[in-house]
Structure formats: structure tokens, C-alpha cells
XYZ file of C-alpha atoms in Angstrom:
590
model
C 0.000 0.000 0.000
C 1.414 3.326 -1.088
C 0.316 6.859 0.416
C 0.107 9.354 -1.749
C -0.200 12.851 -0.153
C -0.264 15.159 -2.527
C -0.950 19.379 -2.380
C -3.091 22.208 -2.937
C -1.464 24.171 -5.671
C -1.620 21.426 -8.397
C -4.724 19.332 -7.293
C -5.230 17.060 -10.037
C -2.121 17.125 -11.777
C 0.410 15.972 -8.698
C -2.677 14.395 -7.219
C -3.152 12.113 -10.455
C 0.659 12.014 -11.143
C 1.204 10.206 -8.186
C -1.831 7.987 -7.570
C -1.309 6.964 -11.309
C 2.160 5.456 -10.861
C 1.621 4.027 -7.656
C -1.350 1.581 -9.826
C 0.413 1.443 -12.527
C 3.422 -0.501 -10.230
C 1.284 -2.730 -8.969
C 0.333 -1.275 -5.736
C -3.101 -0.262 -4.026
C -2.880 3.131 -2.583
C -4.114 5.601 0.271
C -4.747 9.149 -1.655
C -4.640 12.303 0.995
C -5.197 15.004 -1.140
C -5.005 19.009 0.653
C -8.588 19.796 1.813
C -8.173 23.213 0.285
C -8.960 21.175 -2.923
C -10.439 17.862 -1.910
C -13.301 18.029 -3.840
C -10.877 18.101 -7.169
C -9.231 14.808 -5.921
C -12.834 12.956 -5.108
C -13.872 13.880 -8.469
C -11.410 12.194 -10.419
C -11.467 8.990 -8.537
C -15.275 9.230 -9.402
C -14.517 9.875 -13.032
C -11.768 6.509 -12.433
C -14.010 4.309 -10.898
C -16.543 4.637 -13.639
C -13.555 3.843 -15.955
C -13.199 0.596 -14.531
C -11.049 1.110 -11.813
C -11.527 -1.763 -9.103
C -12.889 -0.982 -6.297
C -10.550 -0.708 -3.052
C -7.381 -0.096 -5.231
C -7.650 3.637 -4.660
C -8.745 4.954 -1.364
C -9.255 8.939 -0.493
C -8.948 10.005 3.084
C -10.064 13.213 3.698
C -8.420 14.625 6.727
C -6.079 16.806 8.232
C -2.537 16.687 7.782
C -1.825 15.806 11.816
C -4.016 13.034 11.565
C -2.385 11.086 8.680
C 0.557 11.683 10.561
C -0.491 10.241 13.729
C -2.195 7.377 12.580
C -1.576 6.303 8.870
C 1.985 7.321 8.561
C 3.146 4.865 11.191
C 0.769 2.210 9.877
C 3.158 -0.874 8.626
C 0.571 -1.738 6.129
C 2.118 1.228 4.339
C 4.706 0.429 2.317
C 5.710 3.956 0.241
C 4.984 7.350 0.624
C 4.492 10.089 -2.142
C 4.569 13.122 -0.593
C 4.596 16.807 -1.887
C 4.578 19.543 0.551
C 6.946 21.366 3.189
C 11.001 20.121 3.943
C 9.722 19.634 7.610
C 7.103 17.390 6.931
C 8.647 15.444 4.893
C 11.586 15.127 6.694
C 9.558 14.280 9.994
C 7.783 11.609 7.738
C 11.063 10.571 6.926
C 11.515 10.128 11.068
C 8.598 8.216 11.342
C 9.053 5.842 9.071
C 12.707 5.127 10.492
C 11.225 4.137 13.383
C 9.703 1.119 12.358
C 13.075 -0.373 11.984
C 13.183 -3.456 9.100
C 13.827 -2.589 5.564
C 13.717 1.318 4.665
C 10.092 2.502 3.549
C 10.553 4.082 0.143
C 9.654 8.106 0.643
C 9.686 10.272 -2.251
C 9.477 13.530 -1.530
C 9.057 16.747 -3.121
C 9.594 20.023 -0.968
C 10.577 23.469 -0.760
C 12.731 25.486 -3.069
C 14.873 29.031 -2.732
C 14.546 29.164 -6.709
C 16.585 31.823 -8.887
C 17.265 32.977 -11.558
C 20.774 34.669 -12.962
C 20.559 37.114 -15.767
C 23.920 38.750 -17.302
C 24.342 41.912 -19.560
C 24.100 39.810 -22.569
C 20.407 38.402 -22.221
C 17.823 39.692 -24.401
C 16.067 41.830 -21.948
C 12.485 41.905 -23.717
C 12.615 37.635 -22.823
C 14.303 38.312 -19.269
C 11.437 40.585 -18.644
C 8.349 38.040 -19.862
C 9.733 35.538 -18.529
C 10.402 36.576 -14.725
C 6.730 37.708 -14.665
C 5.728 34.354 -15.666
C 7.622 32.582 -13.327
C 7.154 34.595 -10.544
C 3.964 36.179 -10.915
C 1.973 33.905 -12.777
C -0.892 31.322 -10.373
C -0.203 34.036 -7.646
C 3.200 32.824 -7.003
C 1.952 29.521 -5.642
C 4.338 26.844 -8.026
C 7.036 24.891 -6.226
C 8.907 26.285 -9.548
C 8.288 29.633 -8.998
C 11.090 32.411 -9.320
C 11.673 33.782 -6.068
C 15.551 35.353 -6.448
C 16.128 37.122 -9.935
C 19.786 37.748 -9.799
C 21.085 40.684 -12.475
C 24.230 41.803 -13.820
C 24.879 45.717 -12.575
C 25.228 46.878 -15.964
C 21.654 45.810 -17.185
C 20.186 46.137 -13.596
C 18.707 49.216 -13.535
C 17.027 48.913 -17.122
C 15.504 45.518 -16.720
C 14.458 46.750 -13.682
C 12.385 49.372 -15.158
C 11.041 47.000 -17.611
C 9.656 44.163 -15.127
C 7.871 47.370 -13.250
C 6.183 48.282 -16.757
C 5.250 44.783 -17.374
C 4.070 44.527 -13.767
C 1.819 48.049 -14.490
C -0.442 45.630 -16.921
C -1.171 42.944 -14.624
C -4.779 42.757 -13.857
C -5.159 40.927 -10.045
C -9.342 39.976 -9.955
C -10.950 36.964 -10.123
C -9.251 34.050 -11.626
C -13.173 32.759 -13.549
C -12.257 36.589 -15.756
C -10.460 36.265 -18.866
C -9.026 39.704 -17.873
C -7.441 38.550 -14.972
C -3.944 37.842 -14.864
C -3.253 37.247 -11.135
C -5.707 35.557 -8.445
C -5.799 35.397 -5.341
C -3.485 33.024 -2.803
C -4.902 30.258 -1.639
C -6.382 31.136 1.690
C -5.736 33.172 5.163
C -3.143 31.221 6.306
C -1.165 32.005 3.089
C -2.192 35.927 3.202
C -0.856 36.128 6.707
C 2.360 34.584 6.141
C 2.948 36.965 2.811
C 1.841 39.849 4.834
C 4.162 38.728 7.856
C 7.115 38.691 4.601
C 5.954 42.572 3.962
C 6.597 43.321 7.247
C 9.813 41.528 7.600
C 10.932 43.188 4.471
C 10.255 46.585 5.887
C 14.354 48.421 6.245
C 15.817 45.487 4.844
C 14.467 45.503 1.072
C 13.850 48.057 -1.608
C 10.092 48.279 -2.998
C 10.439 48.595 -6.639
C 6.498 48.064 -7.538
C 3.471 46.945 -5.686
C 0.516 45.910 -7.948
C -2.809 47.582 -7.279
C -5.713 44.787 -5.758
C -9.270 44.910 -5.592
C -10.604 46.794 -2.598
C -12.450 45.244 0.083
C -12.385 42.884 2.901
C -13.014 38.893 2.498
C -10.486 37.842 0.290
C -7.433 36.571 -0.296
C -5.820 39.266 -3.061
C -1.722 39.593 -2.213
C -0.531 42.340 -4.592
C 2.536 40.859 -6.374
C 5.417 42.646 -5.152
C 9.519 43.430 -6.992
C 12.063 43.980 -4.401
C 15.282 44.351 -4.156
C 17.559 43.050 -1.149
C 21.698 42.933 -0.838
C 22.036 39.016 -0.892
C 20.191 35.826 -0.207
C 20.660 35.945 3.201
C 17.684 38.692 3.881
C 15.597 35.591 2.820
C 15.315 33.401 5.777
C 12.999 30.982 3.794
C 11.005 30.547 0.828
C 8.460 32.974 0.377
C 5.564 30.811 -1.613
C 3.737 33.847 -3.362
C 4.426 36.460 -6.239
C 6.737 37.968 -4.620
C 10.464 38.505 -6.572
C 13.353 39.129 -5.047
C 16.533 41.467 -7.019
C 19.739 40.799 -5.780
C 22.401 42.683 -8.209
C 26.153 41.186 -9.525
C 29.117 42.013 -10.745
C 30.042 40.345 -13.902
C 33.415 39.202 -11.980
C 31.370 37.487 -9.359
C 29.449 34.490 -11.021
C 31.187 32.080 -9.122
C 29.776 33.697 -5.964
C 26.782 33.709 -7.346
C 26.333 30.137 -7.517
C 28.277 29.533 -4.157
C 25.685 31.956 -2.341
C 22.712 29.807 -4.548
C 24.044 26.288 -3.523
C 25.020 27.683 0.064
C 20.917 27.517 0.977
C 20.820 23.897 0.631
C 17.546 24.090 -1.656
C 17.970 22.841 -5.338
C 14.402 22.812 -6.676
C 14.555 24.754 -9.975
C 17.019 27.353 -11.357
C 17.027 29.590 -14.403
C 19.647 31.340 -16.271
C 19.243 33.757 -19.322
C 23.052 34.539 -21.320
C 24.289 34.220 -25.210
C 27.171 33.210 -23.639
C 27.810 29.623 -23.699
C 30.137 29.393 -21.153
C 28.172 30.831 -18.586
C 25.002 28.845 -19.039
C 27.022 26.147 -19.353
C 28.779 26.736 -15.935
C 25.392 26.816 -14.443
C 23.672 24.366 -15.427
C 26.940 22.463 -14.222
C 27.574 24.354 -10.853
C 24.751 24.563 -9.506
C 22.846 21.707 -7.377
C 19.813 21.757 -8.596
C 16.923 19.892 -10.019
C 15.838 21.743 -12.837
C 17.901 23.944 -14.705
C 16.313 26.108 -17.215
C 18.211 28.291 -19.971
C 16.957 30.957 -21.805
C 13.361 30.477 -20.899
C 10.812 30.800 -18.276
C 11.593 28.159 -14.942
C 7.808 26.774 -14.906
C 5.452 24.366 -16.808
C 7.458 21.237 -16.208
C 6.596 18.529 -18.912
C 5.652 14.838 -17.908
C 8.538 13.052 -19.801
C 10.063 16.153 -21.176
C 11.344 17.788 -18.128
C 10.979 15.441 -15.083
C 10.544 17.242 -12.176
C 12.116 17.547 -8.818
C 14.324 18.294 -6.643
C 17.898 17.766 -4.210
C 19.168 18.588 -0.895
C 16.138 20.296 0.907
C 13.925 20.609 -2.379
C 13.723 16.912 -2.188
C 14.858 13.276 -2.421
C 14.119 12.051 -5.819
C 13.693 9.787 -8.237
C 11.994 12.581 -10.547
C 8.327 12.814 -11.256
C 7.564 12.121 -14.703
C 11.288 10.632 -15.384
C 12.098 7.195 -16.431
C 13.364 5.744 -12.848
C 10.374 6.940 -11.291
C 7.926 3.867 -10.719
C 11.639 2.074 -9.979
C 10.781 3.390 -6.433
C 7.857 1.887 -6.355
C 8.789 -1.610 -6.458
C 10.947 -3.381 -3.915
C 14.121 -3.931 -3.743
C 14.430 -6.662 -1.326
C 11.669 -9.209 -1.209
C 12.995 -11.550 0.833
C 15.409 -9.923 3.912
C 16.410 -11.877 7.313
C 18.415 -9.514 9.386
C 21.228 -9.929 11.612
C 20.123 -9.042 15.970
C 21.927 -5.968 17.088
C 22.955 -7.171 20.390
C 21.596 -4.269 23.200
C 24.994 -3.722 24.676
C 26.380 -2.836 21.314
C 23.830 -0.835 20.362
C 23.736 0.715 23.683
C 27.910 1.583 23.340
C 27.218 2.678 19.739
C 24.489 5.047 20.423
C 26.728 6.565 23.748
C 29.740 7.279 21.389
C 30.418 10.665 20.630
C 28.078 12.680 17.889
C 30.967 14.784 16.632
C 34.679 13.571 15.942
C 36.944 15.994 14.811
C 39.520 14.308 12.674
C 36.158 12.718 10.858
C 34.713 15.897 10.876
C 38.335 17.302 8.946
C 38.475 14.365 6.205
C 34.586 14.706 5.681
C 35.753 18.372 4.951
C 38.240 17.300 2.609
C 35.993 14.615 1.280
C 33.951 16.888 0.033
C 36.157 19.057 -1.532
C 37.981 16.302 -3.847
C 34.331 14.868 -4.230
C 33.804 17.820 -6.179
C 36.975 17.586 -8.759
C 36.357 13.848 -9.060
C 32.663 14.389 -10.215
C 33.938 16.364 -13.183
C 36.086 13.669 -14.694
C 35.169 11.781 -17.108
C 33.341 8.132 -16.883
C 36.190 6.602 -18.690
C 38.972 8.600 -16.771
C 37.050 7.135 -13.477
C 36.571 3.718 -14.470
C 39.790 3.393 -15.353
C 40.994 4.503 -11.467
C 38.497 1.362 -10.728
C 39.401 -1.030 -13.501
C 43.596 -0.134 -12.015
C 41.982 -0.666 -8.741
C 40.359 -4.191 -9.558
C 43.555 -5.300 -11.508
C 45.669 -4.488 -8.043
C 43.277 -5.952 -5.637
C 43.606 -9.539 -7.506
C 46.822 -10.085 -5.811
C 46.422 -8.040 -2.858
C 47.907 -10.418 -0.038
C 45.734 -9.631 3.184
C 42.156 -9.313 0.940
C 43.329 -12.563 -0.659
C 43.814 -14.149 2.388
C 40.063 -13.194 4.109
C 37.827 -13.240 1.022
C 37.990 -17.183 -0.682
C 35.691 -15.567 -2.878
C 37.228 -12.818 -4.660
C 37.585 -13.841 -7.990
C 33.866 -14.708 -8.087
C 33.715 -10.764 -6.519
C 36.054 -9.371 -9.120
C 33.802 -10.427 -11.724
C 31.198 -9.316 -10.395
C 32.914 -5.771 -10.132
C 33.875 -5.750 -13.475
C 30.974 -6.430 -14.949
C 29.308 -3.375 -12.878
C 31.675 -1.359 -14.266
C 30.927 -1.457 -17.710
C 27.583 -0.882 -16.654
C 28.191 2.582 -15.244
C 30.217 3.557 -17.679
C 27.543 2.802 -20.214
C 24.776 4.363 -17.795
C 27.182 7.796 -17.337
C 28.775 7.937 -20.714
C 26.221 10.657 -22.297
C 23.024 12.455 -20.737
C 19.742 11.184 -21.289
C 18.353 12.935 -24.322
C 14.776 13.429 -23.661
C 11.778 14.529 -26.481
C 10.774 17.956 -26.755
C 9.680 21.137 -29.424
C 11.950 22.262 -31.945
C 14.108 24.688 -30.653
C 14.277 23.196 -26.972
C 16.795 20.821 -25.742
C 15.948 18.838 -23.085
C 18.679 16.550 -21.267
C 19.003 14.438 -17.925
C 21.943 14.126 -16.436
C 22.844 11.991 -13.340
C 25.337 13.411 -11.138
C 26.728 12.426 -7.891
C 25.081 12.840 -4.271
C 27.950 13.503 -2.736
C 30.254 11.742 -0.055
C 28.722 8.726 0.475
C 29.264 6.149 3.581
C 29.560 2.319 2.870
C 28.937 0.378 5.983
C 30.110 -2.776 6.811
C 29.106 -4.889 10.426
C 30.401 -7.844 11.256
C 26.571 -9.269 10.002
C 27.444 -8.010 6.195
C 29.614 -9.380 3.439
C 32.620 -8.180 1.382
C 31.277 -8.710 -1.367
C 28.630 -6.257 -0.832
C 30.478 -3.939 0.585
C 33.108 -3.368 -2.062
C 30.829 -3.204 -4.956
C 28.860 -0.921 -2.970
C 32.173 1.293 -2.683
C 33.291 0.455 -6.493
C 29.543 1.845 -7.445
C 30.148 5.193 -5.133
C 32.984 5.754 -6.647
C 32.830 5.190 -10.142
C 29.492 7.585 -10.007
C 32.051 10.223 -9.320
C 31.232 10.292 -5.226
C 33.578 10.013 -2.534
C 33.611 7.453 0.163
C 33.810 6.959 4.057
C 33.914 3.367 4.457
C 32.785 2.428 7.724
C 34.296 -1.442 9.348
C 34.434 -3.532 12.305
C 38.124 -3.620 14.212
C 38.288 -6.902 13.417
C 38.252 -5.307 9.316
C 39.869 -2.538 9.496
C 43.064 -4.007 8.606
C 41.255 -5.401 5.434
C 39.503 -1.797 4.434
C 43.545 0.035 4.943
C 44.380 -2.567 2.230
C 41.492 -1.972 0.364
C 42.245 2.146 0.540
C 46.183 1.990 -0.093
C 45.492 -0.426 -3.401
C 42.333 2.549 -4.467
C 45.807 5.266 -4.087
C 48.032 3.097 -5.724
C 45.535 2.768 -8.747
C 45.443 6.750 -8.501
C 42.433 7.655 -6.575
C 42.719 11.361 -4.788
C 43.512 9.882 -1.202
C 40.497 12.467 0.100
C 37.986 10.498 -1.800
C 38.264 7.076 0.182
C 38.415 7.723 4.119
C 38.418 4.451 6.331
C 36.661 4.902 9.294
C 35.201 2.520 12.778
C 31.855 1.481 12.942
C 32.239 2.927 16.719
C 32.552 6.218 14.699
C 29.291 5.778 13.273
C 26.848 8.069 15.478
C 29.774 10.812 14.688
C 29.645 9.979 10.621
C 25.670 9.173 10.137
C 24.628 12.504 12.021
C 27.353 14.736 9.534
C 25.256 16.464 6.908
C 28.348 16.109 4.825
C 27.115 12.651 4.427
C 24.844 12.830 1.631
C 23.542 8.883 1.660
C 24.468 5.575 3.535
C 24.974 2.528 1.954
C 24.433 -0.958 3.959
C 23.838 -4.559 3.244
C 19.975 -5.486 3.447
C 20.536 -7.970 6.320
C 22.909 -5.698 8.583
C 22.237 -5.480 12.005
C 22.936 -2.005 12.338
C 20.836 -1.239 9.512
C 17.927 -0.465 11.162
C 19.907 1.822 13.933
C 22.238 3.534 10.539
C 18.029 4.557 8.966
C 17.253 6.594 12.551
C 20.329 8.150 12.421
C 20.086 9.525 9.467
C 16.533 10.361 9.058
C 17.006 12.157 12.849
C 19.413 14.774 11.087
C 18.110 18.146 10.353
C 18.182 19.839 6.379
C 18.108 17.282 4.035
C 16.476 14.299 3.523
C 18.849 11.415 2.735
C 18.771 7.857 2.218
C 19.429 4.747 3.426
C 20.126 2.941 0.784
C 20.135 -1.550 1.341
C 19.457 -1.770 -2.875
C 21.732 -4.762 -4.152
C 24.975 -4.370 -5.500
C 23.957 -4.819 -8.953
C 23.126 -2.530 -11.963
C 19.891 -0.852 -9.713
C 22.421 0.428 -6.832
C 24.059 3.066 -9.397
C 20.703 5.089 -9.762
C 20.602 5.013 -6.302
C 23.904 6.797 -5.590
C 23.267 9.623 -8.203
C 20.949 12.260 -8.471
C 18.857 13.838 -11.560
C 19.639 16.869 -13.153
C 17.221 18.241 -15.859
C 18.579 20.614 -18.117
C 16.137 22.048 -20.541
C 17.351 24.749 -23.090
C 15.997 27.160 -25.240
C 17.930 26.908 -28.441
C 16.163 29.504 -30.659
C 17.191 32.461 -27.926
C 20.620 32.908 -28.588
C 20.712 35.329 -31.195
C 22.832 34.196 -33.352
C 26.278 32.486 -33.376
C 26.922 32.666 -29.363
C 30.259 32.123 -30.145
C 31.218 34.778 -31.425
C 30.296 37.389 -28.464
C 33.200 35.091 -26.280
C 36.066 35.550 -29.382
C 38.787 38.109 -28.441
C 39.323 41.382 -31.055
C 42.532 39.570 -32.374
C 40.894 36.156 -33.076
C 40.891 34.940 -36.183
């Protein structure tokens, strides 16, 4: 049984989206659709039913949030949950679910977003300007997609500015059922408050460019979009989910910051960038961690199969709606698991160690930082660190000596390794219009830890690290004592094949409270059958920020898409203006 709880601001699309590919898996499903719209939802199950559908496979419970928290949530009939809405409520889902112990519940989860948009001095400024009051302004404000930060160059500042208040100067705010209307209202009190509250915030810490005029009276919900202008992202202490945009001006010579500052707030939901210069909108899209990228065009009107949709980091944990590893989630991984006991006194000893180490802390520092060099090779310059690696390990006297199985193992390895290298050697090209481009490209999470108790095999465990790697993440591997000697081996034949010695740490599972509760740890990795598996998922779902997984999928071709994340990167090609090219050649080119 899958729960599907799904949200106001797209009531039959998200609703459908993911009721639909919960059925279409195989499952039967609990649908909790917002009650600000539950009469949308309990019409198209109507409309379903009298198509055919069975009865009992699709069940609507309308109620409030708290109590499908409190009593359906916890429920160990439920097997998955869907869920679109805040990143605390779906990371205290997340909680809940840990709880249970036993095989991770699959949670997909689609939450909040900081979303902006970077516009240099060569954009075409009639597009920048129709296309931030679509994304910002358009259904009030209230998309998960929705511009919130517009980001522009100095030189072109002022003028666009000037334009977006013109453009703003036509929109009509009325009643949404008028053809005239171009702006209705939020979607109830609670909303208007918490914009209002944003006004007030704003007030000696923002400019007010323009304030759109809205209908006079008392009883409704009308929020007059707003354009203001603030020093840097960190005025915004949250998202602010209404039409309300947000100018934050840059020097040409500061990009990089740019996209530091962007991927500093730990949301990656959508981002848009608007340049005829390759370079830069190629540096985006690369750079920066989001889900969505969007060049040259407005950041809204995701398309089911054209650009899946969602997020990373606190925007959300993936796989993408509407993408092709999607209903993969949906299925299970392990039909079949007997785990390991955790003995009390070790868990007891594990759970009193320390929750902060500081040498750990310093190579998860430095982890990081190679993680992000290594992610930019090459497949094929990767693989061939792990193909070197496998080659090595062969002969390697003290693995030889524990594992009677390598060779079996190696095999194994090798055969993964083609795999990835197949799976990572070009982006996904997905359909589209003439004159867009629409890609997917899998990138890696992160550091990543690879966990090994005395319950779990080698085997596992060093494909799980081979996979890690080769998707361009780094690794803390995580042993008994009685392996650590093993995992040293393991690490000095990884240097010796040429691996940055950041990118493989070896650490104690007595470390493991310290390591599991770092949010440089961007997904665990553990056999199905550990015993500390089930003690490794509360960790992890206990941290605060992101959502991250626990990941017990088996060390064959299905881990890798569990160890990367998506990246959709959907281009206008028609907005350049020409050869692109040629505005990046120096006066003495040829």
C-alpha cells in the first residue's frame, strides 16, 4: 500500500501524477489530497471508478494533515509514501518511518525550493522581462517552480528593472473565472498572513520597486505581487511561496559567488539562467545543485517526460516525477530480507559514542572538496581509477587471504563497471519542441558512507564502494576492528591505482553516530541484512536539512541510480541570437 499525499497548488495534476504510478506498479494506494482542494481529488477517482477502476485499489482520506501523521503514517501496512509539501514534513515523515526499523520505507518527496534565476548583460532583456513575470507572478506565485531570487548583472540592472515594473503596471489581479485577470488570489488566510508577515519583515531590509494595485475590500485573499530588491540571499530566511520577486544585483566578476551563495541555501528545486554566452550557461547548469535547470526560458510548466521534475538537498529526495526511474521506487528492492540481531549492549555503546569527531569531521571536509573535482572527470577517466583498482586488488595479499571468494567478486565488479560507464557515458536525451533541448543528467550525491558490520559481506560492501565511486562520489567506508586491517588494504590499493587519497576515508563502525549525524554525508549505503541497519536509517533520518537515504538496494546494476541524483537541463535553443560564439572571441581572433 502506497500513500500518496499530494498538495493544494496542483490538485489534479500531482494528485493524479502520483496515484497513477503508484497503480500502474502494482500497488493499491491511500490518496490524501489538501482539503483546500479535496473536492478536485474525489472527483477524479469518481470519473476513475466509472472507468473501470476496481474498487478498493484507490482509497481517499479526507483529513487533516496531523491526523495522517499520527495514525496512517506509522501504519506498517504502508509500504511507500508520495509526498509533496513542506522540507519539515517530509523530513519528519522521513523520522517516522525510520522508526519502524526493518527494511527502509521508500519516501519520495518533493519540498521546498529558494529558486533563482541569474541574468547577465548579454540576455535579451524583452525575454528576461516576460519571462520573470511568468515565473514569478503567474498562479499568484503559488508553483514549487516559482522564481523567487532574480539575480542581475549591474550593468543591465537598472534597465531591466524598469522593464519588469512596466510589465508589472499591466497585470490585472481579480478573479481568476475573468479572462481579464492575470493574477488571483493566494490560496487562503493562512497564506495571506504569512505573505503579509514577509511585507513586514521586508520593511528596512528591502527596496520596494512596484506593488501591484488589488481589488478593494475585505473577504479575500488578493496579495498584490510585489519586486524587491535586497543585498544578498541571506535577507531571505525561507522561501516565500507567493508572487513575490526578489533582485539581488552582480558584478560580472562574481558568477562564481553567485552560484556559491545559490548552492550555500541547501535548496535545489529549480534554477534559471538567461546569457548568449555559452560558457556561462554552461557553468550553471553544471555548478549549480539543482533539479531543474532552465536556460533561456521561463523556470515553470514542467513537462511529464520532457522535463521530469524535482528536486535535491532540501527541495527533495528524488527519483523525478515524470522521469524514467520513477515507478523504480515503487517496487521493492528486497523481497525476501532476514536480518542480523543488534545485540543491546552494542547498540547501547554505539548510540553513547560521541556525535561529533573531529579528525572525521576534517576528512569529511576534505571529502567533500575532492568529491567535487572527481565528479567532473570523465566516466572513462574514473573507471579506469576502478578497472587499475580491480587489476591491483587480484593479488592483494591480506584481501586474498580473508575473502575465498574474490575472484567470483572481481567479476562481479567488473561487470558493474561497464555498466556505469555505459549508464554515465552521455546524458539522457529526452523529447521535446523544436528549438528546446531537453537533457538528464545523473550526477553524484555527494560523499557517500559504505557500511560494513560484522553481520554483512565483502562482497557487498566493495561493490557498494566500487559503485560510489565510479558515479564520481567520494567514500567513508565504515568497518568492524576486526576489518579494518582489510579496508587500509582496500584504501592503499584505491591510491596506488590513482584515486585522490580524500575520496576514500576508512573509518570505525564505533565512529558511526559521529559519521551518520554529519550532513556532509549525503547517503548511507548498507547490506539489506545488517544489524545495524535499522539503527544507521534513525540516524540519518534524525538529522536536520536534508532528507537522505538509506540505501540496502543490491549491489547490482539498480544500486548506481541510487547513488546519483537527476539533473534536468532544458534549453531554449532559438534564444541565442545568433552564433553565441562569437560574443566570447577576443578582437585579435581569427
Amino acid at each position: 500500500v502506497v500513500l500518496c499525499i499530494s498538495p493544494w497548488n496542483f490538485p489534479l495534476a500531482i494528485f493524479l501524477g502520483q496515484v497513477t504510478a503508484a497503480v500502474a506498479a502494482g500497488n493499491t494506494v491511500i490518496a490524501k489530497p489538501a482539503e483546500q482542494t479535496s473536492l478536485i481529488a474525489i472527483r477524479a477517482i469518481e470519473l476513475w471508478r466509472d472507468a473501470g477502476l476496481p474498487a478498493g485499489v484507490v482509497e481517499l482520506t479526507i483529513a487533516p494533515g496531523r491526523i495522517i501523521g499520527e495514525h496512517v503514517v506509522p501504519d506498517l501496512r504502508i509500504q511507500a509514501v508520495m509526498f509533496t509539501g513542506s522540507t519539515e514534513t517530509g523530513s519528519w515523515i522521513a523520522r517516522k518511518l525510520a522508526e519502524r526499523g526493518g527494511e527502509p520505507v521508500p519516501l519520495i518527496a518533493e519540498t521546498g525550493g529558494q529558486n533563482c534565476m541569474i541574468v547577465d548583460s548579454t540576455a535579451l532583456p524583452e525575454q528576461v522581462v516576460d519571462d520573470v513575470v511568468s515565473s514569478g507572478f503567474q498562479s499568484a506565485g503559488q508553483r514549487c517552480s516559482a522564481l523567487r531570487v532574480l539575480f542581475l548583472q549591474e550593468d543591465v540592472a537598472d534597465k531591466i528593472i524598469h522593464m519588469i515594473k512596466g510589465a508589472m503596471k499591466e497585470l490585472h489581479v481579480g478573479d481568476p473565472s475573468l479572462l481579464s485577470t492575470d493574477v488571483g488570489p493566494v490560496i487562503d488566510q493562512k497564506a495571506l498572513t504569512g505573505l503579509t508577515a514577509h511585507v513586514k519583515y521586508l520593511e528596512g531590509k528591502a527596496k520596494l520597486h512596484y506593488e501591484c494595485p488589488i481589488p478593494a475590500g475585505e473577504g479575500h485573499f488578493f496579495f498584490a505581487p510585489r519586486l524587491y530588491e535586497i543585498a544578498n540571499l541571506a535577507v531571505l530566511q525561507r522561501e516565500v511561496f507567493g508572487p513575490v520577486v526578489h533582485i539581488i544585483r552582480f558584478k560580472a566578476e562574481q558568477l562564481d559567488d553567485v552560484i556559491a551563495q545559490i548552492n550555500a541555501t541547501g535548496y535545489g528545486l529549480t534554477m534559471g539562467v538567461h546569457s548568449r554566452i555559452a560558457e556561462v550557461t554552461a557553468q550553471v547548469a553544471r555548478e549549480v545543485k539543482a533539479g531543474n535547470i532552465y536556460v533561456n526560458r521561463n523556470m515553470i510548466g514542467a513537462v511529464v517526460g520532457v522535463q521530469p521534475f524535482g528536486g535535491r538537498g532540501l527541495s527533495g529526495t528524488g527519483p523525478k516525477a515524470g522521469g524514467p526511474f520513477y515507478l523504480t521506487r515503487l517496487i521493492k528492492d528486497n523481497l525476501q530480507v532476514t536480518e542480523a540481531p543488534l545485540a543491546e549492549d552494542k547498540k547501547a555503546s554505539l548510540l553513547a559514542a560521541s556525535g561529533h569527531d573531529n579528525a572525521l569531521q576534517q576528512s569529511l571536509q576534505l571529502a567533500a572538496k575532492a568529491q567535487v573535482d572527481w565528479q567532473k572527470k570523465d566516466i572513462t577517466a574514473r573507471s579506469s581509477v576502478m578497472r587499475q583498482f580491480l587489476a591491483q586488488l587480484a593479488s592483494n595479499a591480506v584481501v586474498v587471504k580473508q575473502e575465498a571468494d574474490l575472484a567470483q567478486v572481481l567479476a562481479s565488479a567488473r561487470g558493474l563497471i561497464g555498466h556505469i560507464e555505459k549508464e554515465l557515458a552521455a546524458p539522457i536525451q529526452l523529447p521535446g519542441p523544436t528549438g528546446e533541448s531537453n537533457q538528464l543528467h545523473l550526477e553524484a550525491r555527494g560523499v557517500v558512507a559504505c557500511i560494513r558490520d560484522e553481520s554483512a559481506c565483502f562482497k557487498y560492501w566493495i561493490l557498494s564502494v566500487l559503485t560510489a565511486l565510479a558515479a564520481g562520489n567520494a567514500v567513508v567506508a565504515v568497518v568492524e576492528d576486526k576489518d579494518f586491517a582489510e579496508a587500509e588494504a582496500v584504501r592503499k590499493v584505491l591510491l596506488n591505482a590513482n584515486l585522490q587519497p580524500a575520496l576514500f576515508v576508512v573509518a570505525k563502525l564505533t565512529q558511526l553516530k559521529a559519521l551518520i549525524s554529519n550532513p556532509l554525508v549525503a547517503a548511507a549505503v548498507i547490506e539489506a541484512g545488517s544489524a545495524v541497519k535499522a539503527l544507521t536509517g534513525e540516524l540519518i533520518a534524525a538529522r536536520d536539512g536534508a532528507i537522505s537515504p538509506l540505501v540496502t538496494t543490491p549491489a547490482d546494476e539498480r544500486l548506481l541510480h541510487r547513488l546519483v541524483t537527476e539533473k534536468t537541463v532544458t534549453i531554449n535553443t532559438t534564444a541565442a541570437g545568433g552564433n553565441a560564439s562569437l560574443m566570447t572571441m577576443s578582437d585579435n581572433a581569427v
